[in-house]
XYZ file of C-alpha atoms in Angstrom:
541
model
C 54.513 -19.621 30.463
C 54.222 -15.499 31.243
C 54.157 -16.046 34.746
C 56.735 -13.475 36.661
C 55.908 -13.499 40.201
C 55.324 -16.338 42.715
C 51.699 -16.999 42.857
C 52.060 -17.466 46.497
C 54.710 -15.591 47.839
C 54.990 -13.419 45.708
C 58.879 -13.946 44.709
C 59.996 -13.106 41.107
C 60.420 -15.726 38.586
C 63.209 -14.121 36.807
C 66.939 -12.436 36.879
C 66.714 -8.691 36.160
C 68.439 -6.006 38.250
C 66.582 -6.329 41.628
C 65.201 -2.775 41.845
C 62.780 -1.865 38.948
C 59.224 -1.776 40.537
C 57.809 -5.482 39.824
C 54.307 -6.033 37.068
C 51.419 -6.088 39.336
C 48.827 -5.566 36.333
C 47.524 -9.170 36.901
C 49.939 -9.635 40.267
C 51.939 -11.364 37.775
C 50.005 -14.291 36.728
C 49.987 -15.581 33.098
C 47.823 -15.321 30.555
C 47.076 -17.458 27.793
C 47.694 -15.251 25.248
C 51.893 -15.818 26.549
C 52.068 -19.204 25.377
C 55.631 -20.040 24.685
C 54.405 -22.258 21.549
C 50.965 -21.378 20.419
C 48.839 -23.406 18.306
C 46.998 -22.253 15.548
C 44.314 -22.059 17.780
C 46.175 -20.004 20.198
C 47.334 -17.579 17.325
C 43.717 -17.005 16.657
C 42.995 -15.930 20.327
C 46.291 -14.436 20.288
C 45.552 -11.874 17.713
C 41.618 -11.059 18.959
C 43.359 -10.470 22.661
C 45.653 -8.191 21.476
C 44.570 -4.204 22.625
C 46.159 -3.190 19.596
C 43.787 -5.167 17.353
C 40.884 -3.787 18.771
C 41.938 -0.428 18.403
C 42.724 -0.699 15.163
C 38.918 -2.882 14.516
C 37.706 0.396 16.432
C 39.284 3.057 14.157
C 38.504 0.924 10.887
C 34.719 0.657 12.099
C 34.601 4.297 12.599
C 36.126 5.166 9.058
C 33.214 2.634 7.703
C 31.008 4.887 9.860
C 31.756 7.623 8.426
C 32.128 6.800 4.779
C 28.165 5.997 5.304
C 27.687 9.615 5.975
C 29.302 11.571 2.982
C 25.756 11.057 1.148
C 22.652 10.067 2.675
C 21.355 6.157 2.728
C 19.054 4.614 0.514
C 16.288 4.305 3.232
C 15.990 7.586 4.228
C 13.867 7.947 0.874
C 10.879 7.109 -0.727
C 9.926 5.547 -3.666
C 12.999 6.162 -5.270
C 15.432 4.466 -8.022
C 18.308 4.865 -5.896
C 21.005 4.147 -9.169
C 19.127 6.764 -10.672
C 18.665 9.238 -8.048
C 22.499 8.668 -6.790
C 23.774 9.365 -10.645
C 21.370 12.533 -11.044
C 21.968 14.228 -7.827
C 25.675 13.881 -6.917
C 26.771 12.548 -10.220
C 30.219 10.489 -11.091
C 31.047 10.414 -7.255
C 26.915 9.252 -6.202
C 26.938 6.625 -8.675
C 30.412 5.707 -7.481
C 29.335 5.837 -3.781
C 26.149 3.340 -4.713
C 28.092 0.800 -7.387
C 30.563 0.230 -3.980
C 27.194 -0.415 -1.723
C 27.879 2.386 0.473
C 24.629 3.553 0.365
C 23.193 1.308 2.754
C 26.360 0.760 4.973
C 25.001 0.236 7.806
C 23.135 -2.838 6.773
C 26.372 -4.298 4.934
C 27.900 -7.395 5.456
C 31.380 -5.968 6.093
C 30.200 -3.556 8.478
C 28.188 -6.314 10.828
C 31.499 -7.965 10.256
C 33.143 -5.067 12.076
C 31.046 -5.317 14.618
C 31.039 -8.853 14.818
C 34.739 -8.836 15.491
C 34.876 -6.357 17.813
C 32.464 -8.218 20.054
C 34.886 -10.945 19.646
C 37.704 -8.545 20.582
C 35.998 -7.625 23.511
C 35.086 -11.266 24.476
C 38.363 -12.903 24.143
C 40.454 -9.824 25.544
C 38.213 -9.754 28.974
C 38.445 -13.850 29.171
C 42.195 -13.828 28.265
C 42.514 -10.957 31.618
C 39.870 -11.399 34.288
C 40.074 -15.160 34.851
C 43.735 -14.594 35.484
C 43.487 -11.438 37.653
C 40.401 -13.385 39.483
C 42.428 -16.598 39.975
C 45.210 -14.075 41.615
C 42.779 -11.593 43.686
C 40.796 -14.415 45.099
C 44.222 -16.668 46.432
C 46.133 -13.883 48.204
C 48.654 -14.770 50.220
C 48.826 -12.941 53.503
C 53.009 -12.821 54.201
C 54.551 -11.974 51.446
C 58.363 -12.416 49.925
C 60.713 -9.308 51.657
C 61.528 -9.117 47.675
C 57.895 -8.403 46.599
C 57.554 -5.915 49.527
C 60.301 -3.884 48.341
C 60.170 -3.858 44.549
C 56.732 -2.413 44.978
C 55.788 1.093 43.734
C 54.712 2.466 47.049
C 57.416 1.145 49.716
C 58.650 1.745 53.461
C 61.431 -0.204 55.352
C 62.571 0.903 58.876
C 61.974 0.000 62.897
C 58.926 -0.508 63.812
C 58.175 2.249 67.028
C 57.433 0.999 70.275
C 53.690 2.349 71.629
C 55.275 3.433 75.028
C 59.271 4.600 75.135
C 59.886 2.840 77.862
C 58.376 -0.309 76.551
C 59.763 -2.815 74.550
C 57.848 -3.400 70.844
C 55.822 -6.286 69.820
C 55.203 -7.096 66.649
C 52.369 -8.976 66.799
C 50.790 -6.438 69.106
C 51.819 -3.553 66.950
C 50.372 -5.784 63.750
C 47.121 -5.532 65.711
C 47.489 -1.942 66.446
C 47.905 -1.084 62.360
C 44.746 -3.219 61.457
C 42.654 -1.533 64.035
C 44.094 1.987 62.352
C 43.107 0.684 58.363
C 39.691 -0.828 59.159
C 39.028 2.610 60.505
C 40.175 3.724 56.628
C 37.760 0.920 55.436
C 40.100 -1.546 54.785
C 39.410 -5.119 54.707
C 42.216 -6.764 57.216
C 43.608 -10.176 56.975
C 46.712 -11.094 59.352
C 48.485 -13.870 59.921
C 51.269 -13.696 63.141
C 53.255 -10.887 62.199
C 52.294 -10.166 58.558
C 49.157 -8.557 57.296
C 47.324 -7.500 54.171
C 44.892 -4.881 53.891
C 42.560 -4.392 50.699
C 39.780 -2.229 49.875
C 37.555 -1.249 46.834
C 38.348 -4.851 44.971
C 35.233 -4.416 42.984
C 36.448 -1.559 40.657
C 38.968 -4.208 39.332
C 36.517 -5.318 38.135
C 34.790 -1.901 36.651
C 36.855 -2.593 32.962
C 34.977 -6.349 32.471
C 31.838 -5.140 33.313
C 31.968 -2.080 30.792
C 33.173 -5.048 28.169
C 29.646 -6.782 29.245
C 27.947 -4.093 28.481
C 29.631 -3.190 24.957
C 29.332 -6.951 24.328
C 25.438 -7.258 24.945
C 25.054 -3.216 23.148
C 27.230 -4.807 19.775
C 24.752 -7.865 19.803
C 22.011 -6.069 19.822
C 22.933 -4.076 17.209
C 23.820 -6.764 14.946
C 20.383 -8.340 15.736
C 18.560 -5.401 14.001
C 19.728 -6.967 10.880
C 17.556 -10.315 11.075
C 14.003 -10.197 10.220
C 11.553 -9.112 12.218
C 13.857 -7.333 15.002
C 14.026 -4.010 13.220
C 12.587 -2.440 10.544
C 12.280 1.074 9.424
C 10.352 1.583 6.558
C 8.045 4.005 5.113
C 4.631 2.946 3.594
C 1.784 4.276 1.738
C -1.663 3.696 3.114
C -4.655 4.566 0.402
C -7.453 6.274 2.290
C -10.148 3.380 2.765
C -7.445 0.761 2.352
C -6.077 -2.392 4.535
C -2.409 -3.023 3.790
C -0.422 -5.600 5.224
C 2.868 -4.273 6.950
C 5.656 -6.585 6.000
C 7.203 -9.219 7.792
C 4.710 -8.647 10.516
C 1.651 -10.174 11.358
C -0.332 -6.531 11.448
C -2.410 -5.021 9.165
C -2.793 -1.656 9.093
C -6.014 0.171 7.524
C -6.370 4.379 6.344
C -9.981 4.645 7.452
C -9.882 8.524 6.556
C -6.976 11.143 5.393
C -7.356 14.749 6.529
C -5.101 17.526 5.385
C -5.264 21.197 6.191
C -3.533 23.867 4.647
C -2.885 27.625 6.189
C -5.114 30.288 4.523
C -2.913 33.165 3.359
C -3.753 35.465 5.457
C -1.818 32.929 8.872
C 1.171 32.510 6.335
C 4.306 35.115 5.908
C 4.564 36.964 2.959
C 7.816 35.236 1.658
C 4.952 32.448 1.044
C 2.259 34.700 -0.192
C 4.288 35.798 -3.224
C 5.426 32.449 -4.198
C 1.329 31.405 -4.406
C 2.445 28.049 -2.240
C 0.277 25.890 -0.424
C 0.995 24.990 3.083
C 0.000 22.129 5.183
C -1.074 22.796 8.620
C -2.487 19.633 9.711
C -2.232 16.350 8.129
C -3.672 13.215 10.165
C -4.513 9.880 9.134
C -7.161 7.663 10.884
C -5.818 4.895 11.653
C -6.626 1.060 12.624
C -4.165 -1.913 13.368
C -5.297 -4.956 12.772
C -3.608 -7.992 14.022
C -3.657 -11.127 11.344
C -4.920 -15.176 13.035
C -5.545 -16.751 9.520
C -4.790 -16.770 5.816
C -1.952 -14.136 6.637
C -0.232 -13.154 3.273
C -1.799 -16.340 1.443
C -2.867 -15.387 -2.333
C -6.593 -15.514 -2.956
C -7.424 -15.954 0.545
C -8.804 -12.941 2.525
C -6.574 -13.008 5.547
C -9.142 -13.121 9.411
C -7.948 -10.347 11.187
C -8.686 -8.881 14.665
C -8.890 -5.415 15.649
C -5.823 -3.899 17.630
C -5.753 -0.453 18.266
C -7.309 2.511 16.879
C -5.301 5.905 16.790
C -5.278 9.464 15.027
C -1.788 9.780 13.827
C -0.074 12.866 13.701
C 3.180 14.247 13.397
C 4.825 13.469 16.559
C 1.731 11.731 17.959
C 2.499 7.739 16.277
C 0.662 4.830 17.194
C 2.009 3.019 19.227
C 1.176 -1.309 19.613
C 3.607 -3.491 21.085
C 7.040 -2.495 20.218
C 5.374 -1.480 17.064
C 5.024 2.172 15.785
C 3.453 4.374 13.116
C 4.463 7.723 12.634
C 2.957 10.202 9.985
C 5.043 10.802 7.856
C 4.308 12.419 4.440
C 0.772 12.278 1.936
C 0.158 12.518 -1.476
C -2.632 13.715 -3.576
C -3.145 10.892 -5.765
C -6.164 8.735 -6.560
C -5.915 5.255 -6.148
C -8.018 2.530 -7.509
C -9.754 0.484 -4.681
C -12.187 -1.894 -5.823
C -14.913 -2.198 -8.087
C -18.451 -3.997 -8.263
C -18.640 -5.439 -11.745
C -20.865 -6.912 -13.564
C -20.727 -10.117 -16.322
C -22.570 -8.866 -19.307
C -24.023 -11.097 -22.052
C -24.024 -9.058 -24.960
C -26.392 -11.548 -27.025
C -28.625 -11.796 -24.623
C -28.544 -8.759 -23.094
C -28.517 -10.067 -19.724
C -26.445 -8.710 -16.927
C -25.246 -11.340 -14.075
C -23.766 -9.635 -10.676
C -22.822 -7.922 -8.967
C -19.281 -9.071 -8.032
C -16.513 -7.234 -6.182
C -13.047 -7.215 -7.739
C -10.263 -6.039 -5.041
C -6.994 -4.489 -6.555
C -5.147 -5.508 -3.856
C -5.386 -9.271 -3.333
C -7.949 -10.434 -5.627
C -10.129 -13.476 -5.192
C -9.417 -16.497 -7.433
C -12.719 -17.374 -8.248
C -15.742 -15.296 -9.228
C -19.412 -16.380 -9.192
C -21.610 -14.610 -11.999
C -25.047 -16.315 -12.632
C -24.558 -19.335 -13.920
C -21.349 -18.058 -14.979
C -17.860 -18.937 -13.130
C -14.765 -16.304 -13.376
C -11.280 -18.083 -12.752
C -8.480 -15.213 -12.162
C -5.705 -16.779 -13.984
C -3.037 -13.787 -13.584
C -3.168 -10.386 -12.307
C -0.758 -7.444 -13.429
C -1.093 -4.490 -10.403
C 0.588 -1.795 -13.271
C 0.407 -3.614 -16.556
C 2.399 -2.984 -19.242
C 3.840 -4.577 -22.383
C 7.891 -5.135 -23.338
C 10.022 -4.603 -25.495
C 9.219 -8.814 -26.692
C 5.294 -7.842 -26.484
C 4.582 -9.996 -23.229
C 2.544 -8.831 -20.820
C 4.308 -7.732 -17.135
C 3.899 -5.632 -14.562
C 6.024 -2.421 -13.286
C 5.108 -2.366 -9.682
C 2.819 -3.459 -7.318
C 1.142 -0.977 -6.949
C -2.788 -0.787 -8.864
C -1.775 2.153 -11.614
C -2.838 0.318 -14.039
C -4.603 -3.245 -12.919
C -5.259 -5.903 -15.654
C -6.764 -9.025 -14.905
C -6.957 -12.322 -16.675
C -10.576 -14.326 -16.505
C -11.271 -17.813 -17.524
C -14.844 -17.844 -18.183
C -16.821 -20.867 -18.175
C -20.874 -21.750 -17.894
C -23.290 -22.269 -20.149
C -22.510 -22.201 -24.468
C -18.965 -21.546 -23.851
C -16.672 -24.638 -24.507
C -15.986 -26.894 -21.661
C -12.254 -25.320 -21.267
C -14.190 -21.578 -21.112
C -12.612 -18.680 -22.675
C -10.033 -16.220 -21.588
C -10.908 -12.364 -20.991
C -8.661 -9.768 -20.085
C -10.204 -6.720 -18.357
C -8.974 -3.364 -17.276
C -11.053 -1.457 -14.594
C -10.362 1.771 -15.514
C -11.645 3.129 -18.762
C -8.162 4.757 -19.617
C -6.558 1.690 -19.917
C -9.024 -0.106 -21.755
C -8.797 2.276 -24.357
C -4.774 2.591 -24.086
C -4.580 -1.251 -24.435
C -7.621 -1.575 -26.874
C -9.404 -4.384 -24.588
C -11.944 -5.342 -26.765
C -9.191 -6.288 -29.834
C -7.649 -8.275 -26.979
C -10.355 -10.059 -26.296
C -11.377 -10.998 -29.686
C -14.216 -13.019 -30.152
C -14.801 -13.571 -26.530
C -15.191 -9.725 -26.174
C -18.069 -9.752 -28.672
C -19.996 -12.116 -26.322
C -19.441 -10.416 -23.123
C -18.147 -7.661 -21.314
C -17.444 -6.598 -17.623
C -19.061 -3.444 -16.798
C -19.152 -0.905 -13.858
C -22.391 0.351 -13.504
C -21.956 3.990 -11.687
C -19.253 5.558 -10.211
C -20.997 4.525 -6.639
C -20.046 0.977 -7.673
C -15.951 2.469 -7.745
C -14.167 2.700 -4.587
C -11.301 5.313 -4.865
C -9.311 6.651 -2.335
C -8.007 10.198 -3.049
C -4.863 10.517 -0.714
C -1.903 8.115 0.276
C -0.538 8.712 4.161
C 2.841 7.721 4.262
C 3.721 6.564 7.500
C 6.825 5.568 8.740
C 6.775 2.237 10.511
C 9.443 1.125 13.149
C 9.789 -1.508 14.863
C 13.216 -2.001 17.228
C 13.010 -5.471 19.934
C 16.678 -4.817 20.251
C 16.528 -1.445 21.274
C 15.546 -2.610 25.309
C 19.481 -4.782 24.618
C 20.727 -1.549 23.510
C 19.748 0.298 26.483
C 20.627 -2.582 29.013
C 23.937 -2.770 27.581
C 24.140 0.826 27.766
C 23.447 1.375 31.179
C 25.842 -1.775 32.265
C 29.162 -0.351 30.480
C 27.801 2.911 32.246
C 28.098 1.318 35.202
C 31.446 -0.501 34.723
C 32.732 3.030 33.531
C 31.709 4.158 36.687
C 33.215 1.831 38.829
C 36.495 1.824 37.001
C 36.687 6.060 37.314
C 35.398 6.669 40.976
C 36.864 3.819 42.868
C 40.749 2.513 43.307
C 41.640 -0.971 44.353
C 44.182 -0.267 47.331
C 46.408 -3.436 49.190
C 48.894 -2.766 51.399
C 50.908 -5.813 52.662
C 53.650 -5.627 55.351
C 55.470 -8.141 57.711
C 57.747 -7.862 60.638
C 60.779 -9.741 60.590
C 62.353 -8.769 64.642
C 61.800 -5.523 65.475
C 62.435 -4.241 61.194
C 58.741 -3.336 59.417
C 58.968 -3.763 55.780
C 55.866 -2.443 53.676
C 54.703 -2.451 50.426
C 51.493 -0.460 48.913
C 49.920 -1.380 45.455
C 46.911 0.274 43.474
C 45.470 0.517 40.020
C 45.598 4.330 39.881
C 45.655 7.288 41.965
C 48.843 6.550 43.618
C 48.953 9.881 45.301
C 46.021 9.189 47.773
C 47.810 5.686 48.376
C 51.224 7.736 49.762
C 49.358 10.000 52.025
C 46.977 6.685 53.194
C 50.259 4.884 54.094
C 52.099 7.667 55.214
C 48.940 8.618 57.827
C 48.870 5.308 58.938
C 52.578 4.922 59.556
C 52.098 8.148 61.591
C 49.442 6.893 63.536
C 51.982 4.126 64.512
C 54.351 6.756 65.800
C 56.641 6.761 62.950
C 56.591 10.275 60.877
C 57.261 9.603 56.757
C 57.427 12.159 54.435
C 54.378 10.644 51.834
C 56.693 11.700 48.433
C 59.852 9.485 50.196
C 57.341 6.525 50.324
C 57.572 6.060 46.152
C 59.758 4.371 44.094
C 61.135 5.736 41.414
């Protein structure tokens, strides 16, 4: 059902008033979206075919789109309680805006689902039009129905002129004489006997799919930035003399040195010179990326990593490491707790057994002291205690680190003896270590010896790492709706059938825009042929 014209000939399928100018936007052929009785299947395509529908997908997308921009998104920040910070900054309205998740729109799952049904839009609306309007193109009938010729837009019916006055005209000869005239025009030519069909710029037909390719391919990449490991855009503190993993990738990515330089007040304006500010000039981190081939992100196990690429990252100047990059992004004056070389002391005996290193950032599991064996039975990065007196930790970062030793060798019970020890002296006092430990603190102790045995880094970089393997998708899709656009704008499909019947021409012209330039075409060519037409008498109205 939905087809109106002949496929063949061209006739019309149904009883209107015989002059209205006839549907030529897919020469008439149907579509399944016309079904007479649809399924429920055929409701479903019915409704994601429909222009209207993706319009309205469009225009709802957009409004999404923009509701993500009345406050800024949660990951444009850093290290921030974004209920908190949404509350105190824009108030009733913020914490509003966050409770409804619109502070991270963009990663949503109603928003993909926008985008996931336009894509289907665009699908099912090109499938539902070009395999029709190819099925029609690529069968074209040379003669067509008298009624086709004359119920088209762009028409002409009269005598055909004889070449010579005194001669008699042929139609077949004269048929010849036209095609010559339109190849000249760059017309394709087709003729059979006394009928013809001439056709040019059939490609930009198809201008309109090939943008819908392109959107297609650009709306799938986008929605692949949401699965893990195809995008990421994250900002991450690297302590000077540290190697920290970067998440869900296999690279490490070590601060061998921060440098920071600040304007002396005589290079900055006075406006700053009153207020007794510092300013950074310079800040540049050091950087190595390290690529992980064992024991990545495995607990207790120190991961085997291979060396990269080396870079001095600046602003503006990231690293850069397959599809990877690093870009400087803030620092922070803050010192950070490394590592420390202990020591197991036995304060009977007075002996000391070491030296051992402890890392605050994946710790060993097992310790060798002497003849004394350390098992790290939990870890707390930023200990604390709650409101039910059991020990937890408040981030993962080493603020406050805590560790947990089972101690066994020689005159301890065959189970050993738990220790808890903090590195830093601060917290040992805070948490009063040596009443935690009890007995077992009487008997030994874990000492630092100097402060060369402490490794502290003074400054956290903050870089912001990207990574984006859709973005290349992005840009191909890009540049093929560019294309299609192009196609669809600069070109015009032209066909221009006609057929003598005796010594009476009849004519019809079709194209998909531009209809102007198709008048004076015909009416030149008509000329050509000896037979004057005013170009604005050629239209239909």
């Amino acid at each position: 059902m939905g087809t109106v014209l002949c496929e063949s000939c061209g006739k019309p399928l149904y009883d209107d008033d015989g002059t209205a100018p006839l549907e030529m936007r897919y020469d008439g052929v149907a579509r399944r979206s016309q079904k007479a009785n649809p399924t429920w299947i055929d409701k479903i395509w019915n409704f994601f075919s429909s222009v209207k529908v993706a319009v309205y997908l469009i225009i709802i997308t957009l409004c999404g789109a923009a509701l993500g921009t009345i406050y800024p998104q949660e990951n444009t920040f850093l290290n921030i309680d974004p209920e908190t910070y949404y509350r105190e900054t824009y108030g009733l309205s913020g914490f509003i805006y966050y409770k409804l998740g619109l502070s991270h729109t963009y990663e949503s799952w109603w928003f993909i689902g926008l985008l996931v049904m336009i894509g289907t839009s665009l699908v099912v609306c090109s499938l539902d039009r070009v395999l029709p309007l190819y099925r029609a193109l690529s069968k074209q009938q040379i003669r067509k129905h008298l009624n086709f010729l004359e119920r088209q837009k762009v028409t002409y019916s009269g005598p055909i002129a004889a070449p010579e006055p005194a001669r008699a005209p042929d139609a077949q000869e004269w048929v010849e004489r036209m095609a010559s005239h339109l190849r000249k025009k760059r017309y394709r030519v087709y003729t059979d006997g006394t009928a013809l069909l001439a056709e040019k710029n059939r490609f930009s037909r198809w201008g309109p799919y090939i943008n819908h390719i392109g959107l297609i391919i650009f709306l799938l990449a986008v929605v692949l930035r949401s699965l893990p490991g195809w995008h990421m855009d994250k900002h991450i503190g690297f302590p000077e003399g540290e190697i920290k993993p970067i998440p869900d990738t296999p690279y490490y990515l070590k601060n061998e040195k921060f440098t920071v330089e600040f304007y002396k007040p005589e290079e900055m304006s006075e406006q700053f010179r009153k207020k007794n500010e510092t300013v950074p000039k310079l800040f540049e981190t050091k950087a190595v990326l390290y690529e992980c081939t064992a024991n990545c992100g495995e607990p207790g196990k120190e991961p085997v990593l291979k060396e990269a690429a080396r870079h001095d990252i600046l602003v503006n100047h990231p690293l850069e490491y397959k599809g990877l990059m690093a870009y400087q992004f803030d620092y922070e004056m803050k010192p950070v707790l490394l590592s420390v070389k202990a020591m197991l002391k036995n304060k009977l005996t007075g002996k000391a057994y070491g030296p051992f290193l402890i890392k605050m950032r994946n710790p060993q599991t097992v310790y060798e002291a002497g003849p004394y064996r350390l098992q790290l039975k939990d870890y707390y990065p930023d200990f604390d205690i709650n409101e039910q007196g059991q020990p937890v930790t408040k981030s993962s970062e080493p603020n406050a680190p805590a560790f947990i030793f089972l101690i066994t060798g020689p005159d301890l019970p065959q189970q050993g003896e738990t220790y808890m020890y903090f590195p830093r002296q601060i917290d040992k006092q805070r948490f009063r270590q040596d009443d935690i430990n009890g007995a077992t603190g009487s008997r030994f102790d874990i000492t630092v010896g100097s402060m060369n045995d402490v490794e502290v880094s003074n400054y956290i970089s903050y870089l912001n790492i990207r990574v984006d393997r859709a973005l290349p998708f992005i840009w191909t899709g890009a540049a093929i709706s560019m294309l299609g656009l192009i196609l669809g704008f600069y070109w015009q499909h032209r066909r221009i059938w006609l057929r003598i019947d005796g010594d009476r021409l009849t004519l019809g012209a079709h194209t998909n825009k531009n209809w102007f330039g198709l008048r004076r075409e015909v009416a030149a060519a008509l000329e050509k042929m000896g037979m004057k037409v005013d170009p604005k008498s050629l239209e239909k109205r």
